[in-house]
Each structure stands twice: as structure tokens, then as C-alpha cells.
Amino acid sequence: MSLSLDQLPPDRIFVGGQWRRGGGAEIESRFSADNSMNRIIKGASNQDGLDAIEAAKLAQADPAWRNMKPHERAGLLDAISRGIAGNIERIAFIQSRDTGKTLTETRALAQSAAGTFRYYASVCETADEALTVPRGDYLTFSLHEPLGVVAAITPWNSPIASDAQKIAPALAAGNAVLLKPASWSPLVALELARIMDEAGIPKGLFSVLPGSGGTIGNLLVDHPDIDKVSFTGGTATGRHIAGRAAQKLMPVSLELGGKSPSIVFEDCDPDLAIAGILFGIFSSSGQSCIAGSRLFVQRSLYPGFVDRLVEATRKLVVGHPFSARTQVAPLVHPDHRRSVEEWVATARKEGGEVLTGGARPDDPALREGAYYNPTIIAGLANDSETCRQEIFGPVLAVMPFDDEDEVVALANDNAYGLACGIWSRDFQKSWRVGRAIRAGTVWVNTYKQFSISTPFGGDGESGIGREKGRDGMRACMRQKSLYQDMSGAPHPWARWPTDQEPSPDTGK
Ligand code: NAD
């Protein structure tokens, strides 16, 4: 890797189109593979936030942006996409340093972000407005207009991809965007600002405000000039934001947590199922909203299948994020590893038997990093705390089931509703079960596959609204109905009785 720490963004934040030193509290970005310092960034102060909001409001209302034709906006999004695509290695390096993720994964996330901007360039250029069916001699249009200023609040687990998923459709729709990244991962958002600035984003239309949720997050949610909050993060934070947004009657979209079930039927292809389950829970070290963290295996298959799964899990390579062999990299932060360790202790107290993992790796080379071994726990009840709550780490609970009705009930007996995996060769059964599961996304004989064209979001405590797809741009717009009279005739209701018809000259 030829990139060095010099490539990390400097201690500047991007406010109203200008780079400045933040006036807020210091934010430490550390490399969780060895706890070394990446950068200390002065975060955004309240005043930085207010300046960004003011600049965004002006830039969004500027006729140069407001009246820009969709194909011209598409050109800007395309330039941003090319800017990202031309900086994949640099973005991957910064994001791996910021989050501890493997370079293999951060490269893929950077490519996905470039694809997201490219996709919304084409959505922007090809979105039609509807001419609806009239009930009189007029034309009726259903039109879409930008909301104004959209605040994008994102988590640390896949920052460049979740940032792009919010920024691209909001800009395509003609809004201004203020991005507040998570405190553990401010750097890649600043790199994105550099790329967007170089691509020619109009001054003020985009700002990056690193800072805590309690200061900058609350400012954005409460401010009267913010017209929508697009949030991805934990359910507790999402609920808090929705409560405050209700006071302003402001639309929010909430992409929240999950405790997703994977269901293995006895007629599955076991090799396919084992590979998919390992990827579904242990890639990204389990720090994924859609992680398949509850595994239900049909009882007839259970003993042999779980033995094979445990054996395969022990062979996963836990290692440095920059090694091409690594499958399981460190967690994002030592504090987060502590939380995962506490969850495993809870599982043990609840009667769980740790079949593998349940500890930090022994390898002395990994001692300084926030590593945790992939962990499988058996013997827990589906209604235990461990199986109810999101752990957001490499921890899988396995449980047996007897039949289809029982497993659908178990899978649905959870407050979350984000994703589900079904492993079966019987496509009619997978279809039935897939339809019966309460989840925003269901995968059959695969897991964690995405397309930017396909809507994504959760039910229940996993959130409100959908991102991605053509409707992702519409979610950043308000609808307007416009009736255009074509007859030139006054409305008959307003006609004076004919015997009192006014003189055309005097009106009396
Ligand atoms: P978090 O809720 O702690 O923080 C997310 C963002 O919200 C951060 O930028 C944070 O600073 C900000 N925030 C915190 N308090 C706030 C407040 N009062 N007002 C406004 N903003 C505030 O989540 P996290 O720990 O960063 O991320 C992990 C969570 O994100 C997990 O629960 C995971 O499931 C979820 N997630 C969901 C999806 C999805 O698409 N459904 C995707 C990725 C992550």
C-alpha cells in the first residue's frame, strides 16, 4: 500500500463550501487494528452548524441551482461519481483507517458509492412527471419539487456507502445536503467533501459537520430550516429523532437496527447455506445492520450442520485489515468490543453455551487491536435478551426448529424487521416463508446482496421509509398537484343568474 497517513484529510471541516478549522470539540479518529492515532479533528461548533444551514438555504434557493435542468444536475452527480471512482484506493485506505474494516470491503464500498452517484445521475435525468387523468377541460399534473435542506445523519459502520445513499438522491432531487458523520469515522466524509468540491458542487450546497449527536445532531434535527432528516443508526437514536421531528412535523427516514433471522431447512444445499451464513454474520465483523444474527436450523439437520458451521467458523482468518487474507478484521473501537464482550457474558448468564469464539484472539500480533473472535452460541431461547437485542458484533445464536409454521413464528417474534435469509431447495416453500416473514429484505439461498435499483429499509423497530431505487429520489421531494385550465370558460358556479347578468362594460 503506497498510501500513507499524509493522505488522511487534514484538520479542517467543510462548511458552506469553505474549508475551516471547526470550532467544536476535538474528535479522535483511531485505527482500531493497533489503536494508533489517525487524526484529531476539531469538530463543528453550534456556530459552524448555523453557518452551514444558512449557506445551504441560500444555495438551495439560488436560481442557478433551483432552475438547473435535470440533465445538468445529472452532469454534476456524474462528475462526483467519476471523482469517487478515480480515488478508490485513497478512499478505501482512509475508511479502513477510520473504521478498521478490511481494504477488500472498503474498496467495494467506495465502488458502490461511485455507482450510487452514477445511478442517481440517470434517475435524475430520466424521471418523468405524471400527467394525471382530468375530470374536466384542463390538464392535471402531479409534480415533484425539492424539499429544501436535507440533513443526512450517518453511522460509522459503512460510512461512504451510507453517505452516498443519502447525498446522491437528495442532490438529484434538487436539495442542499448537510452531512453529519459519526464521531468514530469523520475522515471519509471529509474526503468525500474534497471530491465533491473538486467535482464542482455549488458553494454552500453541501457541508460536512463532524460532531456529536447531542450537539450537531440535535441542532440539525431541531432547526426550522432543515426540511428532512435522513437518518441511519441505532433504534434508540432513531426514536429520539422521530420524536423531535414530530414537533416540527418534519419528514424523516429512519434506517435502524436489526436482529435478522436465517432459516435453514433440511432440504437446503448445506455448502451454500454455510458459506452464506458465515458471510451474513461474520463479514464486517458482524457490524452490519442486516447481520444474520439469529440462526434457526431444522432439528433433523441441526447436529451435523452446526458442527460443520462451527468448524468452518474456526477456520476464518481474523487479522489485519490491510491483509488480503483477512476475513474478520477488528471492531471499530475498543469501547465497541467491550459492549460485544458484555453481550457474550449476558448470553452465558442466560444459559448460552459458547461453541466457538467468545474471546479475543490469542495471536500476540493482534493484541493492540479491537479484535474479537467469531462466536457461535447455542442453548439460548429466542426470547432471551441476547436474541432480542442487536449486538452489532460477530456473535451468532443458533436454535433448532421443527416445522415451517414454528420457524415463521420464531423469526417474526422480534421487534426488528430488517432482513431474513432462507436456505432451501424448495422454491415454493421459500416463497411462502419469504412472504410470511416481517422484514424489509428477504434473501433466498444467498445473503447480503444489494442492488442500488432495489429499495432497502426496515419494518417495526428497524425503521420507517425506504432508500435506493428510483423512489429514493422521490423520498427527498414533495408532491404538488397542478391543474391547468384549457377551456378559457368561467366556472359555471360563479355565473350570475341570467336575468341579472352584469353589463360587460360596467360590471353592474
Ligand atoms: P448511533 O445511533 O449511535 O449513531 C448514528 C448517528 O446518529 C451518528 O452520526 C451519531 O452521532 C448520531 N446521533 C446520535 N445521537 C443523536 C441525536 N440525539 N440526534 C441526532 N443525531 C444523533 O448508531 P451507530 O452506533 O453510529 O451505528 C450503529 C447502528 O446503526 C446499529 O444499530 C445499526 O444497526 C444501525 N445501522 C442501520 C442501517 C440500516 O440501513 N438499517 C445501516 C447501518 C447501520
XYZ file of C-alpha atoms in Angstrom, residues 46-457:
412
model
C -23.017 25.210 17.002
C -21.955 28.305 15.009
C -20.377 26.138 12.280
C -23.680 24.273 12.088
C -25.691 27.504 11.858
C -23.343 28.837 9.145
C -23.745 25.605 7.178
C -27.548 25.737 7.448
C -27.649 29.374 6.316
C -25.320 28.680 3.364
C -27.362 25.599 2.396
C -30.617 27.527 2.466
C -29.202 30.275 0.238
C -27.516 27.857 -2.156
C -30.648 25.750 -2.480
C -32.810 28.785 -3.238
C -30.285 30.224 -5.713
C -31.892 30.189 -9.172
C -28.614 28.841 -10.572
C -29.355 25.598 -8.660
C -33.132 25.737 -8.395
C -33.602 26.217 -12.120
C -30.815 23.900 -13.156
C -32.229 21.389 -15.600
C -32.225 17.739 -14.515
C -29.702 16.764 -17.184
C -27.331 19.427 -15.870
C -27.757 18.210 -12.278
C -27.112 14.721 -13.621
C -23.821 16.018 -15.035
C -22.755 17.157 -11.558
C -23.671 13.796 -9.992
C -21.791 12.024 -12.755
C -18.703 14.181 -12.091
C -18.890 13.235 -8.385
C -19.213 9.572 -9.363
C -16.113 9.850 -11.543
C -14.286 11.682 -8.740
C -15.013 8.795 -6.370
C -14.142 6.170 -8.987
C -10.800 7.904 -9.570
C -9.957 7.777 -5.851
C -10.979 4.249 -4.852
C -7.645 3.293 -3.271
C -7.393 6.527 -1.323
C -10.982 6.345 -0.054
C -10.527 2.671 0.857
C -7.349 3.475 2.781
C -8.982 6.349 4.679
C -12.081 4.341 5.502
C -10.085 1.299 6.620
C -8.011 3.541 8.904
C -11.193 5.202 10.175
C -13.226 2.036 10.832
C -10.819 -0.932 10.927
C -12.615 -2.597 8.009
C -10.665 -4.693 5.509
C -9.415 -2.970 2.383
C -11.298 -5.552 0.347
C -14.515 -4.316 1.884
C -13.768 -0.588 1.842
C -12.792 -0.791 -1.845
C -16.165 -2.383 -2.550
C -17.944 0.298 -0.508
C -16.142 3.065 -2.424
C -17.113 1.459 -5.726
C -20.671 1.178 -4.508
C -20.679 4.904 -3.623
C -19.456 5.787 -7.142
C -22.222 3.582 -8.543
C -24.819 5.282 -6.339
C -23.965 8.751 -7.704
C -23.944 7.362 -11.259
C -27.330 5.703 -10.699
C -28.955 8.868 -9.343
C -27.478 10.882 -12.227
C -29.507 8.685 -14.543
C -32.588 8.684 -12.296
C -32.466 12.476 -12.198
C -32.205 12.713 -15.966
C -34.896 10.150 -16.737
C -37.529 10.783 -14.057
C -40.878 11.608 -15.653
C -43.617 13.736 -14.181
C -47.165 12.421 -14.394
C -49.967 13.884 -16.419
C -52.951 12.518 -14.489
C -56.458 11.813 -15.759
C -58.535 15.015 -15.784
C -62.228 15.285 -14.895
C -62.763 18.434 -16.901
C -61.294 20.567 -19.619
C -57.916 21.018 -18.034
C -54.543 19.331 -17.711
C -53.693 17.845 -14.341
C -50.083 17.326 -13.356
C -48.580 15.529 -10.403
C -45.215 17.251 -9.965
C -42.276 16.790 -7.615
C -40.247 19.595 -6.070
C -37.229 19.561 -3.770
C -37.847 19.694 -0.031
C -35.125 22.289 0.608
C -32.309 21.378 3.006
C -31.844 17.704 3.893
C -29.749 16.647 6.894
C -28.047 13.270 6.452
C -27.005 11.675 9.755
C -24.959 8.507 9.319
C -23.322 5.761 11.421
C -19.735 4.527 11.396
C -20.142 1.040 10.011
C -20.169 1.681 6.224
C -19.815 5.452 6.028
C -19.011 6.145 2.349
C -21.831 3.885 1.163
C -24.469 5.173 3.576
C -23.355 8.782 2.945
C -23.717 8.320 -0.827
C -27.099 6.640 -0.407
C -28.413 9.816 1.218
C -26.484 12.569 -0.580
C -26.932 11.393 -4.188
C -30.764 11.126 -4.238
C -31.134 14.347 -2.221
C -28.971 16.314 -4.680
C -30.645 14.626 -7.658
C -33.928 15.927 -6.260
C -32.559 19.488 -6.132
C -31.962 19.820 -2.380
C -28.987 21.060 -0.388
C -27.428 18.457 1.935
C -25.714 18.705 5.303
C -23.858 15.546 6.318
C -23.183 14.667 9.940
C -20.928 11.626 10.121
C -20.486 9.505 13.247
C -17.793 10.626 15.681
C -15.765 7.412 15.270
C -15.488 7.866 11.486
C -15.259 11.545 10.462
C -12.455 11.174 7.896
C -14.076 9.531 4.908
C -16.889 12.121 4.924
C -14.264 14.884 4.693
C -12.574 13.053 1.803
C -15.957 12.880 0.074
C -16.333 16.652 0.559
C -12.921 17.172 -1.112
C -14.036 15.089 -4.092
C -17.423 16.821 -4.336
C -15.748 20.238 -4.108
C -13.375 19.309 -6.946
C -16.303 17.983 -8.982
C -17.864 21.455 -8.806
C -20.655 21.195 -6.231
C -22.026 24.764 -5.903
C -20.694 26.556 -2.822
C -22.909 26.093 0.210
C -24.970 23.275 -1.244
C -23.079 20.645 0.730
C -21.346 20.743 4.125
C -19.785 18.126 6.380
C -20.298 18.675 10.101
C -18.414 16.165 12.248
C -19.599 16.371 15.823
C -21.556 14.579 18.481
C -25.193 13.599 18.158
C -26.083 15.637 21.237
C -24.784 18.897 19.720
C -24.691 18.910 15.907
C -27.222 16.084 15.568
C -29.790 17.836 17.735
C -29.123 21.195 16.046
C -29.882 19.719 12.637
C -32.986 17.873 13.784
C -34.483 20.874 15.608
C -33.564 23.722 13.269
C -36.574 25.203 11.424
C -34.623 25.454 8.142
C -33.952 21.726 7.973
C -36.714 20.195 5.872
C -35.938 16.494 6.269
C -33.663 14.260 8.306
C -32.444 11.127 6.610
C -31.035 9.011 9.415
C -29.189 5.718 9.609
C -28.174 4.436 13.027
C -29.431 2.785 16.182
C -33.117 2.369 17.024
C -32.908 4.406 20.253
C -31.398 7.361 18.372
C -33.943 6.969 15.571
C -36.813 7.048 18.049
C -35.378 10.181 19.683
C -35.029 11.908 16.277
C -38.557 10.922 15.231
C -39.927 12.382 18.482
C -38.221 15.722 17.931
C -39.127 15.778 14.235
C -42.771 15.331 15.196
C -42.657 18.718 16.932
C -41.762 20.350 13.593
C -43.943 17.980 11.530
C -40.788 17.268 9.537
C -40.461 14.117 7.409
C -37.801 11.656 8.499
C -36.494 8.455 7.048
C -35.080 6.012 9.567
C -32.772 3.116 8.697
C -32.290 1.438 12.073
C -31.027 -1.730 13.715
C -31.780 -5.390 13.163
C -31.722 -8.879 14.631
C -32.208 -10.751 11.409
C -33.095 -14.456 11.248
C -31.517 -17.014 8.935
C -33.620 -20.131 8.414
C -32.033 -23.410 7.321
C -34.465 -26.087 6.134
C -33.466 -29.753 5.986
C -33.726 -29.693 2.172
C -31.096 -26.956 1.760
C -27.758 -27.211 -0.001
C -25.573 -27.214 3.148
C -22.420 -25.879 1.439
C -24.357 -22.940 0.055
C -26.022 -22.341 3.408
C -22.822 -22.482 5.465
C -20.976 -20.077 3.160
C -23.905 -17.643 3.149
C -24.441 -17.793 6.902
C -20.743 -17.162 7.633
C -20.739 -14.190 5.265
C -24.045 -12.922 6.632
C -22.910 -12.751 10.247
C -19.102 -12.547 10.292
C -18.226 -10.264 7.356
C -17.713 -6.682 8.590
C -17.060 -8.420 11.949
C -20.812 -8.540 12.393
C -21.046 -4.727 12.424
C -23.804 -4.693 9.903
C -27.436 -3.731 10.380
C -28.505 -6.728 8.284
C -26.202 -9.233 10.012
C -27.954 -12.618 10.179
C -27.519 -12.945 13.937
C -30.275 -15.470 14.799
C -29.898 -18.830 13.075
C -32.748 -21.360 13.040
C -31.785 -24.858 11.834
C -34.355 -27.614 11.263
C -33.924 -30.207 14.009
C -33.261 -33.179 11.688
C -30.242 -31.320 10.276
C -29.209 -29.475 13.422
C -26.355 -31.515 14.998
C -24.309 -32.186 11.866
C -24.966 -28.768 10.352
C -23.986 -26.868 13.476
C -20.808 -28.962 13.846
C -19.801 -28.080 10.291
C -20.651 -24.423 10.826
C -18.512 -24.292 13.970
C -15.633 -25.989 12.180
C -15.844 -23.516 9.273
C -16.035 -20.570 11.690
C -12.815 -21.683 13.425
C -11.056 -21.537 10.059
C -11.985 -17.909 9.360
C -8.920 -15.669 9.226
C -9.022 -12.999 11.917
C -6.411 -10.439 11.041
C -5.131 -7.058 9.988
C -7.472 -5.021 7.755
C -4.700 -4.478 5.188
C -4.004 -8.179 4.681
C -5.754 -9.631 1.621
C -6.248 -12.925 3.539
C -8.215 -11.337 6.389
C -11.898 -12.216 6.665
C -12.613 -10.855 10.143
C -10.985 -7.510 10.919
C -11.061 -5.647 14.256
C -14.172 -3.987 15.589
C -14.453 -0.241 15.106
C -13.317 0.771 18.594
C -12.198 -0.796 21.904
C -15.384 0.566 23.533
C -17.469 -1.300 20.999
C -15.545 -4.530 21.663
C -16.304 -4.022 25.367
C -20.010 -3.870 24.533
C -19.753 -7.108 22.491
C -17.911 -8.791 25.370
C -20.662 -7.731 27.753
C -23.246 -9.282 25.445
C -21.396 -12.599 25.395
C -21.249 -12.507 29.208
C -25.025 -11.911 29.239
C -25.533 -14.844 26.869
C -23.575 -17.101 29.209
C -25.701 -15.929 32.156
C -28.819 -16.698 30.112
C -27.685 -20.313 29.729
C -25.918 -19.983 26.379
C -23.154 -22.417 25.508
C -20.309 -20.844 23.543
C -19.495 -23.357 20.796
C -16.628 -21.310 19.383
C -15.140 -17.853 19.939
C -16.341 -15.917 22.951
C -12.884 -14.368 23.447
C -10.219 -12.122 21.959
C -7.705 -13.836 19.637
C -4.546 -15.271 21.246
C -2.242 -14.047 18.462
C 0.180 -11.546 20.083
C 0.314 -9.602 16.782
C -3.354 -8.683 17.284
C -3.099 -7.752 20.958
C -3.232 -3.962 20.496
C -6.262 -4.041 18.199
C -10.000 -4.265 18.963
C -10.246 -7.844 17.668
C -12.852 -10.371 18.739
C -13.150 -13.956 17.559
C -16.231 -15.030 15.582
C -18.577 -16.522 18.130
C -21.382 -19.086 17.957
C -23.681 -19.623 20.929
C -26.215 -22.440 21.332
C -28.805 -23.135 24.040
C -30.422 -19.683 24.109
C -34.160 -19.121 23.928
C -35.479 -16.897 21.137
C -36.912 -14.596 23.799
C -33.616 -14.259 25.733
C -32.125 -10.760 25.850
C -29.218 -11.950 23.695
C -31.639 -13.000 20.946
C -33.869 -9.947 21.260
C -31.259 -7.183 21.167
C -28.850 -6.125 18.457
C -25.217 -6.893 19.407
C -23.634 -5.456 16.249
C -20.652 -7.774 16.503
C -19.503 -11.242 15.362
C -21.924 -13.196 17.551
C -24.376 -15.781 16.200
C -27.093 -17.533 18.228
C -28.185 -20.955 16.876
C -31.542 -22.545 17.686
C -33.356 -25.677 16.407
C -36.907 -25.708 14.991
C -39.311 -28.426 13.896
C -41.576 -27.097 11.149
C -42.374 -24.202 8.868
C -45.124 -22.608 10.969
C -43.000 -22.720 14.084
C -39.979 -21.118 12.444
C -42.024 -18.323 10.872
C -43.453 -17.548 14.320
C -39.996 -17.615 15.931
C -38.411 -15.481 13.217
C -41.189 -12.892 13.463
C -41.143 -12.846 17.256
C -38.721 -9.938 17.451
C -39.207 -6.178 17.468
C -36.912 -5.683 14.466
C -37.827 -6.382 10.851
C -34.861 -5.632 8.641
C -33.756 -8.767 6.781
C -34.050 -12.549 6.603
C -32.197 -15.414 4.901
C -33.906 -18.638 3.796
C -31.937 -21.736 2.820
C -33.979 -24.367 0.971
C -34.093 -26.141 -2.402
C -37.900 -25.982 -2.337
C -38.727 -22.720 -4.079
C -42.426 -22.924 -3.252
C -41.627 -23.178 0.448
C -39.078 -20.351 0.243
C -41.682 -18.216 -1.468
C -44.286 -18.951 1.227
C -41.867 -18.326 4.066
C -40.385 -15.253 2.385
C -43.868 -13.745 2.118
C -44.729 -14.608 5.725
C -41.610 -13.068 7.283
C -41.825 -9.494 8.525
C -38.692 -7.928 7.017
C -37.778 -5.233 4.514
C -35.498 -7.621 2.584
C -35.571 -11.416 2.229
C -32.772 -13.398 0.590
C -33.278 -16.978 -0.606
C -30.128 -19.124 -0.911
C -27.982 -16.018 -0.701
C -27.388 -13.224 1.804
C -26.275 -9.574 1.980
C -26.654 -8.953 -1.750
C -27.620 -5.478 -2.876
C -28.580 -3.509 -5.905
C -28.939 0.265 -5.853
C -32.064 -0.194 -8.023
C -33.801 -2.225 -5.306
C -35.442 -0.427 -2.366
C -33.965 -1.039 1.085
C -35.352 -0.387 4.554
